[in-house]
Coordinates of C-alpha atoms and ligand atoms in Angstrom, one line a residue:
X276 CA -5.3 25.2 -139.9
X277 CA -3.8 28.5 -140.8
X278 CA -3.0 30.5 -137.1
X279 CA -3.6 33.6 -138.8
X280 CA -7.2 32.7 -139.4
X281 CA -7.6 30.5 -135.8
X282 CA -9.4 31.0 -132.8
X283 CA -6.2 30.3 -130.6
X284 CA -5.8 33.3 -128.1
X285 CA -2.7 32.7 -126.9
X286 CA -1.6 34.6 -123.5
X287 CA 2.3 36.1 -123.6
X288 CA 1.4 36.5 -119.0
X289 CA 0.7 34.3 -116.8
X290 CA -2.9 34.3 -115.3
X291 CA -2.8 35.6 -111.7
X292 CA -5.4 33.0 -111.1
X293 CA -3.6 29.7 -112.5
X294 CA -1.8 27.9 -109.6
X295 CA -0.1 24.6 -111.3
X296 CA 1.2 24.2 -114.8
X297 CA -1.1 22.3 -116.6
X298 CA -3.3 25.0 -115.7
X299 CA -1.5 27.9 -117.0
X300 CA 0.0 26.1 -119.9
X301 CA -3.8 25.8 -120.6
X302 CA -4.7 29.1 -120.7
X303 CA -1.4 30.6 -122.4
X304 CA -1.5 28.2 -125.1
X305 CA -5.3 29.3 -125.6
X306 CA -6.8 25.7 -125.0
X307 CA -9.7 26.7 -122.7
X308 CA -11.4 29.7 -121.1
X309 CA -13.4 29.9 -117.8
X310 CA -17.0 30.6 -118.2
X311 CA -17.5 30.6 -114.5
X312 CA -16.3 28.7 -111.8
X313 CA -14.9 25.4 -112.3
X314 CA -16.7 25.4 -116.3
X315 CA -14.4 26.0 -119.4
X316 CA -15.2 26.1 -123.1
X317 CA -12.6 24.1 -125.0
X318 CA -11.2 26.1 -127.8
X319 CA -10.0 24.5 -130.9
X320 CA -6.5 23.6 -129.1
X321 CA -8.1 21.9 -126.8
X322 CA -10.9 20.4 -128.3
X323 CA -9.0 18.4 -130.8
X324 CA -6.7 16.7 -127.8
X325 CA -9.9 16.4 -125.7
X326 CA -11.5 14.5 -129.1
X327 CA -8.4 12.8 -129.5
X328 CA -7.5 11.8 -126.2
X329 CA -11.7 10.3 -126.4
X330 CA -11.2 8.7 -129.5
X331 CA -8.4 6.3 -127.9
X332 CA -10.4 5.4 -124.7
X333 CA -13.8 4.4 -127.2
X334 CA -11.4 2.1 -129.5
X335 CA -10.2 0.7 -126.2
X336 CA -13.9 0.0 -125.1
X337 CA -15.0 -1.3 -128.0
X338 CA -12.1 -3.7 -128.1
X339 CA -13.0 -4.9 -124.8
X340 CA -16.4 -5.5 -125.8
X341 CA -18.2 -2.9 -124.2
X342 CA -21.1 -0.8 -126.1
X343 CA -20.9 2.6 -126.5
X344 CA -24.8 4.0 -126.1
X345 CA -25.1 7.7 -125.1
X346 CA -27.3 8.9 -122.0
X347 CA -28.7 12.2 -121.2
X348 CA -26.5 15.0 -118.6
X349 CA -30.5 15.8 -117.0
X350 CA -31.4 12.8 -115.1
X351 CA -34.9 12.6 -112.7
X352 CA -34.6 13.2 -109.3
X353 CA -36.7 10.2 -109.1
X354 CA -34.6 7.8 -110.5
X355 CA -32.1 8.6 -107.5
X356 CA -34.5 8.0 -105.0
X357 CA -34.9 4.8 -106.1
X358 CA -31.6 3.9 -105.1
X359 CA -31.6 6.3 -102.0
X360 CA -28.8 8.3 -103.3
X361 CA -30.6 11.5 -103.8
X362 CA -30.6 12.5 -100.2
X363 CA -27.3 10.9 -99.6
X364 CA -25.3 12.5 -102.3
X365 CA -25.4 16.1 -100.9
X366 CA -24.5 19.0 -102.1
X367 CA -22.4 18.2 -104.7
X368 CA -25.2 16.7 -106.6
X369 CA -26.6 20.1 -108.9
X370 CA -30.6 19.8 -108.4
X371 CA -32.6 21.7 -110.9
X372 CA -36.2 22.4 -111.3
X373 CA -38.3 22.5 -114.3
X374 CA -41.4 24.5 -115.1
X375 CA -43.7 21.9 -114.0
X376 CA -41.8 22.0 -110.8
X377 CA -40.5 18.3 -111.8
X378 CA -37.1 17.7 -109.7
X379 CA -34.7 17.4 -112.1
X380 CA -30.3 17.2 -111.5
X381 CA -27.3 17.2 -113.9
X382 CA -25.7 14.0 -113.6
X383 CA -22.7 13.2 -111.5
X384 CA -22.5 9.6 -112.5
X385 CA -24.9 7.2 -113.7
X386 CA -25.4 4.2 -112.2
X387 CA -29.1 4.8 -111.8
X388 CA -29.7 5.6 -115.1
X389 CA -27.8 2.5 -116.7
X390 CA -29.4 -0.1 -114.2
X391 CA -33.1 1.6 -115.4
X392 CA -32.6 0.9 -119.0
X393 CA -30.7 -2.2 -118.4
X394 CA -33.5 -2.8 -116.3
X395 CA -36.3 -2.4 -118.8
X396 CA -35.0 -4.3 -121.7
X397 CA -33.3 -7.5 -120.0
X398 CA -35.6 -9.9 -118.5
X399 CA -33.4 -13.5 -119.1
X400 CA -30.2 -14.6 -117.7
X401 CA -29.5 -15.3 -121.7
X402 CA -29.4 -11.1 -122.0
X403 CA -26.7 -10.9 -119.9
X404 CA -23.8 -10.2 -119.9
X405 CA -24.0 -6.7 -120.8
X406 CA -21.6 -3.7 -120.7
X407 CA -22.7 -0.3 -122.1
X408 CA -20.4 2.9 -122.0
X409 CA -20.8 6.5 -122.4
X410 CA -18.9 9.6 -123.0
X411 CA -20.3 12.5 -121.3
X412 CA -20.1 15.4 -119.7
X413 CA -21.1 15.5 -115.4
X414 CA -21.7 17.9 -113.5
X415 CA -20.4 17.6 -109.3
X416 CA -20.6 21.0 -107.4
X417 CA -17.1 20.8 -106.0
X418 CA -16.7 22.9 -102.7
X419 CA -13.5 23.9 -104.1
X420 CA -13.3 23.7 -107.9
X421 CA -9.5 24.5 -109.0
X422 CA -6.3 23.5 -111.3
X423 CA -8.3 24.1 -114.1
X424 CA -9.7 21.1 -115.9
X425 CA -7.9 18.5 -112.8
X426 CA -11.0 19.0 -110.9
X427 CA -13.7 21.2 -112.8
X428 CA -17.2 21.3 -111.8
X429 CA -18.3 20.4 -115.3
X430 CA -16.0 17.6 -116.7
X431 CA -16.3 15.2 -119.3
X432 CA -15.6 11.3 -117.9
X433 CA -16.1 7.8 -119.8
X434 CA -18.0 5.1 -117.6
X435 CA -18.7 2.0 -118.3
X436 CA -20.9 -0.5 -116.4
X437 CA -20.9 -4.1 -116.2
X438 CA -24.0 -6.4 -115.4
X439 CA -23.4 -9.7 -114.7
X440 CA -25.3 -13.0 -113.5
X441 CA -22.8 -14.0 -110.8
X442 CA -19.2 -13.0 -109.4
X443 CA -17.1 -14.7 -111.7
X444 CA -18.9 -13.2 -114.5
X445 CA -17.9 -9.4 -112.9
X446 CA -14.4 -10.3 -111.7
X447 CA -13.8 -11.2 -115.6
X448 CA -15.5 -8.0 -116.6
X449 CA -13.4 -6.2 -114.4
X450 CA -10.3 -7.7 -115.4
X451 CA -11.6 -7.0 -118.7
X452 CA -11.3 -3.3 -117.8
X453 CA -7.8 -3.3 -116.2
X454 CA -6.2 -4.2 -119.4
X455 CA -8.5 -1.7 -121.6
X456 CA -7.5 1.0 -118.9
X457 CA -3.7 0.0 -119.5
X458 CA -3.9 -0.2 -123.2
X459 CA -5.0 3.5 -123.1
X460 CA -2.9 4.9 -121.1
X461 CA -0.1 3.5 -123.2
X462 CA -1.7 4.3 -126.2
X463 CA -1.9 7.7 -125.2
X464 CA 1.8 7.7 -124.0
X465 CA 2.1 7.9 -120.6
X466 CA 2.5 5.4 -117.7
X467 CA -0.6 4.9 -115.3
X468 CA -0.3 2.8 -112.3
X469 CA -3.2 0.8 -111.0
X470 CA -3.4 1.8 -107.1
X471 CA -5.5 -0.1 -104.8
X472 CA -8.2 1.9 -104.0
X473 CA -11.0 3.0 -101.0
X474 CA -14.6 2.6 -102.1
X475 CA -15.4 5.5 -101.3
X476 CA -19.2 6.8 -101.6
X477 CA -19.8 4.2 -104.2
X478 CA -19.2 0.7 -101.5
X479 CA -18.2 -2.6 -102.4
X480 CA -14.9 -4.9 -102.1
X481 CA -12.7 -4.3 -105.3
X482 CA -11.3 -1.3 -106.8
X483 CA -8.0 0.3 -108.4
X484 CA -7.5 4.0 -108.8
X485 CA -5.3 5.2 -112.2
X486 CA -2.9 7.7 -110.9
X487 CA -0.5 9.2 -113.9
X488 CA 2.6 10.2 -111.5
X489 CA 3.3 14.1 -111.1
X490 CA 4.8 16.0 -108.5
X491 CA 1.4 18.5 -108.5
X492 CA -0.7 15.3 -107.5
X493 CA -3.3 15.2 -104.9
X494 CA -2.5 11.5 -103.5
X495 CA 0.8 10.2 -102.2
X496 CA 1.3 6.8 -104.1
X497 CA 3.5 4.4 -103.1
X498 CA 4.9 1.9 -105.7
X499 CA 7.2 -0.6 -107.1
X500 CA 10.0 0.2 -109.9
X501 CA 8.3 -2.7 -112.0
X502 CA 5.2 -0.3 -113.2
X503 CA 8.1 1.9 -114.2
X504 CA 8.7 -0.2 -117.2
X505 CA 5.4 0.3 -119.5
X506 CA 5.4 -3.1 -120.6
X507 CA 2.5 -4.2 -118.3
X508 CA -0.5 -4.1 -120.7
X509 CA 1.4 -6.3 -124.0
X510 CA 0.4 -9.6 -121.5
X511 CA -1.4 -11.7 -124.2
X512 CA -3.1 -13.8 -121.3
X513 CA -5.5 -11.3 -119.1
X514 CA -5.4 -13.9 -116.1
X515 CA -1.5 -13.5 -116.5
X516 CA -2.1 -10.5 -116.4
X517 CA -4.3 -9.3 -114.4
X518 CA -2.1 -11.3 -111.7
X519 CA 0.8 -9.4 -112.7
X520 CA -1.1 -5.7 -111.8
X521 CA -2.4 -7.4 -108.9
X522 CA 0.9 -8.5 -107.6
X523 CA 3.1 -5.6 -107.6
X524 CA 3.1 -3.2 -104.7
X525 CA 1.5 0.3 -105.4
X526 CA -1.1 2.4 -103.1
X527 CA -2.1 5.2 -102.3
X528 CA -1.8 6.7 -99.0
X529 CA -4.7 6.0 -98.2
X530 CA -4.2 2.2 -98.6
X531 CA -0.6 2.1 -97.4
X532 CA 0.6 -0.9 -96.0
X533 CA 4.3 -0.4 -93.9
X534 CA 4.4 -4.5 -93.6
X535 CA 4.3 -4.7 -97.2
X536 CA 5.9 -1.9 -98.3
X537 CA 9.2 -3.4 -95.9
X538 CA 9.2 -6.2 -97.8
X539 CA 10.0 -4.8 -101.0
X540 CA 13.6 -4.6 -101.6
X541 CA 14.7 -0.7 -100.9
X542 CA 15.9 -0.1 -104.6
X543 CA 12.5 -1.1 -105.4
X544 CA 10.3 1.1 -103.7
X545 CA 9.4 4.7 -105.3
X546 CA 7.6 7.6 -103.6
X547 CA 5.8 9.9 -105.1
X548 CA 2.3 11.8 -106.2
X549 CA -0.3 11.2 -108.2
X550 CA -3.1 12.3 -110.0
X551 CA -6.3 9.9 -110.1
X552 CA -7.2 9.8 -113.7
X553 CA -9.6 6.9 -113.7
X554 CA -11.3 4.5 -111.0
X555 CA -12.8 0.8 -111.3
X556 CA -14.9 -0.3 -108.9
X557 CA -17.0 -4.4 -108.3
X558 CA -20.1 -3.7 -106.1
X559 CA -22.3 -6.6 -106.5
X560 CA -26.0 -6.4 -106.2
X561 CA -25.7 -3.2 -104.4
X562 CA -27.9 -1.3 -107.2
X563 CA -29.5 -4.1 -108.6
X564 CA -31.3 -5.1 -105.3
X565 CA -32.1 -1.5 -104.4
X566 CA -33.7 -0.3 -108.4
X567 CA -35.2 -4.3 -107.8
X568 CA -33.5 -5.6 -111.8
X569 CA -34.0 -8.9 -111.6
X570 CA -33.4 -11.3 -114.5
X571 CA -35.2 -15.4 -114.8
X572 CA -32.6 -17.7 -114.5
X573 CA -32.8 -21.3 -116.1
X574 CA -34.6 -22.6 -113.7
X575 CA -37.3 -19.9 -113.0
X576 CA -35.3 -18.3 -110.2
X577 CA -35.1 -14.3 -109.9
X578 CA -30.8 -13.2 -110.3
X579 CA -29.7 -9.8 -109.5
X580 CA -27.4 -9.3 -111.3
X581 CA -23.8 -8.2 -110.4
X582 CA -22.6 -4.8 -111.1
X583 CA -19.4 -2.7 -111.7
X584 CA -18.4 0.5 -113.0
X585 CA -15.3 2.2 -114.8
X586 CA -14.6 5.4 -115.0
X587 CA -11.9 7.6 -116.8
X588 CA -11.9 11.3 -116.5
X589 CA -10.8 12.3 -120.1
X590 CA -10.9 16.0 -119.5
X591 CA -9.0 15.7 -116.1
X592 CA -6.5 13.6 -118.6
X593 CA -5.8 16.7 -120.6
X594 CA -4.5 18.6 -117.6
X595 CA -2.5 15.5 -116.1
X596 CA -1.0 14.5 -119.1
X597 CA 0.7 18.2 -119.0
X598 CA 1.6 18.1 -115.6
X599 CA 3.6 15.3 -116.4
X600 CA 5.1 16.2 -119.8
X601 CA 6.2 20.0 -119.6
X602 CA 8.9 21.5 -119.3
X603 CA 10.1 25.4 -119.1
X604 CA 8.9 26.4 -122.4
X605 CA 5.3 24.7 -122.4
X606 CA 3.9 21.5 -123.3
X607 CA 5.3 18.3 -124.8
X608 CA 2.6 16.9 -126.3
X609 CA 2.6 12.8 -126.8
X610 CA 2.3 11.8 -130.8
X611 CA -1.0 10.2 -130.2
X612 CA -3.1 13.3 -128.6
X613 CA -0.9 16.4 -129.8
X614 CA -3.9 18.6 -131.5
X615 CA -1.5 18.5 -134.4
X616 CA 1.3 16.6 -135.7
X617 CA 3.8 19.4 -136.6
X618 CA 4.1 23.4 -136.9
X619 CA 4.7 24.8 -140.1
X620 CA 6.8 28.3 -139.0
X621 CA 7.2 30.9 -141.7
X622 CA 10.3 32.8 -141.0
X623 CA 9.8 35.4 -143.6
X624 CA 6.1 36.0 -144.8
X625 CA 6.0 37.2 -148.2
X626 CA 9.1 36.2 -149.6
X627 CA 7.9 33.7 -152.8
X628 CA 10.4 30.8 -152.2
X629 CA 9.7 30.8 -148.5
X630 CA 5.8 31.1 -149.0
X631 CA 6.0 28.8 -151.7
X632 CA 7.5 26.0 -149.4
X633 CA 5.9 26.2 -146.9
X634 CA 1.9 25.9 -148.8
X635 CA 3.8 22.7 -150.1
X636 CA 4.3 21.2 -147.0
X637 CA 0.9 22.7 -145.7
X638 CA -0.9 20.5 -148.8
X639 CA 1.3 17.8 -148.0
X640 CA 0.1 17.5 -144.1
X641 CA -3.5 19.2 -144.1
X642 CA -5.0 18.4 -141.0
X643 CA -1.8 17.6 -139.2
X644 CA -0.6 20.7 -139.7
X645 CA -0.6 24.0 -137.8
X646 CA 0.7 26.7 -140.4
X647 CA 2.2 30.0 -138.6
X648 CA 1.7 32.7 -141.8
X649 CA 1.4 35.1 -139.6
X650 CA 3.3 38.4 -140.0
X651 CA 5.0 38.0 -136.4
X652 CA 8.8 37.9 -135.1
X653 CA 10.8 34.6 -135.3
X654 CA 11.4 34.5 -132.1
X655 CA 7.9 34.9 -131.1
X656 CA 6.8 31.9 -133.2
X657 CA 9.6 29.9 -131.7
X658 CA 8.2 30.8 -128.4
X659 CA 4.4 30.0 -128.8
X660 CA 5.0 26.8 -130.9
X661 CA 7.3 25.4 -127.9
X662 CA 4.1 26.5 -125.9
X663 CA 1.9 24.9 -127.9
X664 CA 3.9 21.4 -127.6
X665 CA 3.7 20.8 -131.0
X666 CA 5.6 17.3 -131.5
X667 CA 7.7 18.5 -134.8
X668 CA 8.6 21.9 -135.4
X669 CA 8.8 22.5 -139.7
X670 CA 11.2 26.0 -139.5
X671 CA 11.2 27.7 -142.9
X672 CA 13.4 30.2 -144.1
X673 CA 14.3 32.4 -147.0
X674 CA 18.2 30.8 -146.4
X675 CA 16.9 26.7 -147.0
X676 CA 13.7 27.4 -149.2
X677 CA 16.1 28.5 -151.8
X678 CA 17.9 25.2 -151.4
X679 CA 14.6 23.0 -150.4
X680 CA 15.3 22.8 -147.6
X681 CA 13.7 22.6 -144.2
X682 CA 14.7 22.8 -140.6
X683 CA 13.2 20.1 -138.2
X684 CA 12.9 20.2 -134.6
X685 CA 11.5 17.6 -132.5
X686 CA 9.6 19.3 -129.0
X687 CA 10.5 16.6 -126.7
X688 CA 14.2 16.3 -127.0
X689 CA 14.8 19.7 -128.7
X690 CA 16.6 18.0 -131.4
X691 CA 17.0 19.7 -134.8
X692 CA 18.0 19.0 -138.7
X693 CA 18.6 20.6 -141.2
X694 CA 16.5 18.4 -143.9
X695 CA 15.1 18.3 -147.7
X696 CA 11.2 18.7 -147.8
X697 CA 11.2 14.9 -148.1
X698 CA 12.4 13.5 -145.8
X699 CA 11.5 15.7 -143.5
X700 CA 7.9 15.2 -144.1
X701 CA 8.6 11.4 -143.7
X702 CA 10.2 12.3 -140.2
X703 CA 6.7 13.9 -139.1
X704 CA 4.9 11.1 -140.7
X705 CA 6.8 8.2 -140.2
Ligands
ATP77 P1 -11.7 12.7 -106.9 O1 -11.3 11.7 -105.8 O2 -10.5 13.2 -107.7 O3 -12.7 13.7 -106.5 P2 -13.6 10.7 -107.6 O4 -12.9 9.5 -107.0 O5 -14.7 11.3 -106.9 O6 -12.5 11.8 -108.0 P3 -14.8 9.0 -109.6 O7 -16.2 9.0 -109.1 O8 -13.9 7.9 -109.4 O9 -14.1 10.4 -109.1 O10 -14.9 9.4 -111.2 C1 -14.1 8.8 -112.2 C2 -13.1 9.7 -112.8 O11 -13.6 11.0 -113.1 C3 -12.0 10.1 -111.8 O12 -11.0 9.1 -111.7 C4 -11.4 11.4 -112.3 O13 -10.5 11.1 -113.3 C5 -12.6 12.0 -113.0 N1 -13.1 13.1 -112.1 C6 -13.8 13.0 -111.0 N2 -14.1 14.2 -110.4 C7 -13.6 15.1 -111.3 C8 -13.6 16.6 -111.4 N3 -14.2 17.3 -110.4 N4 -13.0 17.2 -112.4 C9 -12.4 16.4 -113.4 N5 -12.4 15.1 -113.4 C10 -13.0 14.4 -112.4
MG78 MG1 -12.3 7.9 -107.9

């Protein structure tokens, strides 16, 4: 992409109305706008990391064995009585009514909606197991929508559900999960630790929150040093591991425990916040029984079968992933989600030897590549690349291009050298 022809309205001030800075960052580097409260468009800064950052989580559900089907946002008011949640839900549910004065809402989740066509198309205990996921956008009418896409109105989450025909079938599925979740989060390039977790609206008897740690969090989280190492998803055994996750301390507030915690030796324990990027939950036949899905079993019997869901909120990831890599200048994207690999930055537009290397390196990347042609001020391209978090940094000017030769900077350490094309385009792609 050439910036010169892009749609990536950066912002030189800060919006009055951005309070934390994932937010702001956001904005200035011209990654979203508001539409109206609590709704962004994703411009193509942000779109590409918000595709990205989607693309991990699906290979990570697909290696699990889940199936990736794709529901509608517009779900039937109906569909929600049949579990009783459409009175219970509240206001945050958005309720909509079509021409025919059908009750219609936008979805906030979709339990319902999975166990009806689960429902319809499995009648034998030989069907199951089954676990379908989607990536969609939901709508909740948050009473107070703000830090920009952390907690949106309209945001875009993964869920998964499991159906099961007994408990050790869904523990395994939701074991299953754990270790998916963890793959991603590395993948991605940060560190996510599984919390204990409430319910919450949902019920049931097991669940872990995701929180990615960052001192902007909503939750207090309370942990050991071991989740500070990374290494907790290479377990080649799930059982091993999944006793591993289990084992070592973390919770949020919510969860606390002071007898526990006073166990842990002292140069163990870490305090901190977090933000909840994803939530697994095990709630049996609560769904099941209510919707009445019902497979035969072997021996005639009716099963309901047992249910979980997973979630990951892969738009609230964009902002949390910020909040915890940032610094001064702007974001410090991770290699896997960075909406490009490295920005090409034309010192001196219109001198041949400068042009010239640069369109070489610009053929040489393609996609990777953000080119800065424009006619603009060193110092501002500087500027709005660090902004833009750009993982390498490919400086030209009329001083190396007549030697071949190209400054690199990496974003996250600030490191540069002075390189030949070569291997600097090795560097970035290495
Ligand atoms: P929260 O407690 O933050 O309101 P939740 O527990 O109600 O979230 P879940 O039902 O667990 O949310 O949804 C799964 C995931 O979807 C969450 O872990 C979070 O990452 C994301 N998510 C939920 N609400 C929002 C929102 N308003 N904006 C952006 N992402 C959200
Ligand atoms: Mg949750």
């Amino acid at each position: 992409m050439r910036l010169s022809q892009s749609l990536i309205p950066t912002l030189k001030e800060t919006p009055a109305e951005a309070q934390i800075a994932s937010h702001r960052l956001m904005l200035r580097a011209g990654m979203i706008r508001q539409m109206a409260s609590g709704i962004y468009a994703w411009l193509p800064a942000g779109q590409r990391v918000l595709s990205r950052i989607a693309q991990i989580v699906r290979e990570e559900q697909d290696a699990a064995g889940a199936q990736e089907v794709l529901m509608p946002t517009i779900q039937s008011a109906d569909l929600w009585r049949e579990s009783g949640r459409y009175e219970a839900y509240g206001k945050e549910m958005l309720r909509i009514t079509d021409r025919h004065e059908r009750e219609l809402l936008y979805g906030p989740t979709n339990e319902e909606m999975i166990t009806a066509i689960v429902r319809d198309s499995v009648k034998s205990y030989r069907d199951l197991p089954q676990l379908p996921y989607h990536i969609q956008w939901k709508f909740r009418d948050e009473v107070r929508p703000r830090f920009g896409v952390l907690r949106g109105r309209e945001f875009l989450m993964k869920d998964a559900y499991s159906f099961d025909l007994d408990y050790a079938g869904a523990l395994a599925a939701y074991k299953k999960m754990m270790l998916a979740y963890m793959r991603t989060f590395q993948r991605i390039g940060i560190t996510a630790i599984p919390m204990r977790a409430d319910t919450g609206a949902i019920g049931g008897d097991l669940s872990h929150e995701f929180h990615i740690l960052a001192p902007t969090g909503e939750s207090g989280v309370f942990y050991d040093s071991a989740f500070e190492t990374g290494d907790a998803a290479q377990a080649t055994d799930i059982e091993a591991f999944y006793e591993r996750m289990t084992s070592i301390y973390a919770a949020t507030d919510e969860k606390h425990d002071e007898a526990v915690w006073a166990q842990i030796p002292p140069e163990r324990r870490r305090e901190g916040r977090g933000i909840e990027v994803g939530q697994i939950f095990y709630f049996g036949t609560k769904y099941s029984k209510a919707m009445e899905f019902a497979v035969i079993g072997p021996d005639g019997q009716k099963i309901y079968p047992e249910m979980g869901s997973y979630g990951i909120g892969v738009s609230r990831l964009v902002g949390a992933i910020i909040e915890a890599s940032h610094d001064e200048a702007g974001i410090i994207w991770p290699d896997a989600i960075a909406p490009w690999r490295a920005a090409i930055l034309n010192l001196r537009p219109g001198d041949a030897a400068t042009d010239a290397l640069c369109e070489q390196l610009y053929a040489a990347l393609g996609a990777q590549a953000l080119y800065d042609d424009r006619a603009e001020r060193a110092g501002h391209k500087f500027a709005e690349a660090d902004l833009m978090g750009h993982p390498w940094q490919l400086i030209v000017g009329p001083r190396g291009a007549a030697n071949g030769m190209v400054e690199l900077k990496r974003r996250a350490t600030g490191e540069r050298l002075e390189l030949p094309v070569d291997a600097a385009l090795a560097r970035v792609c290495g």
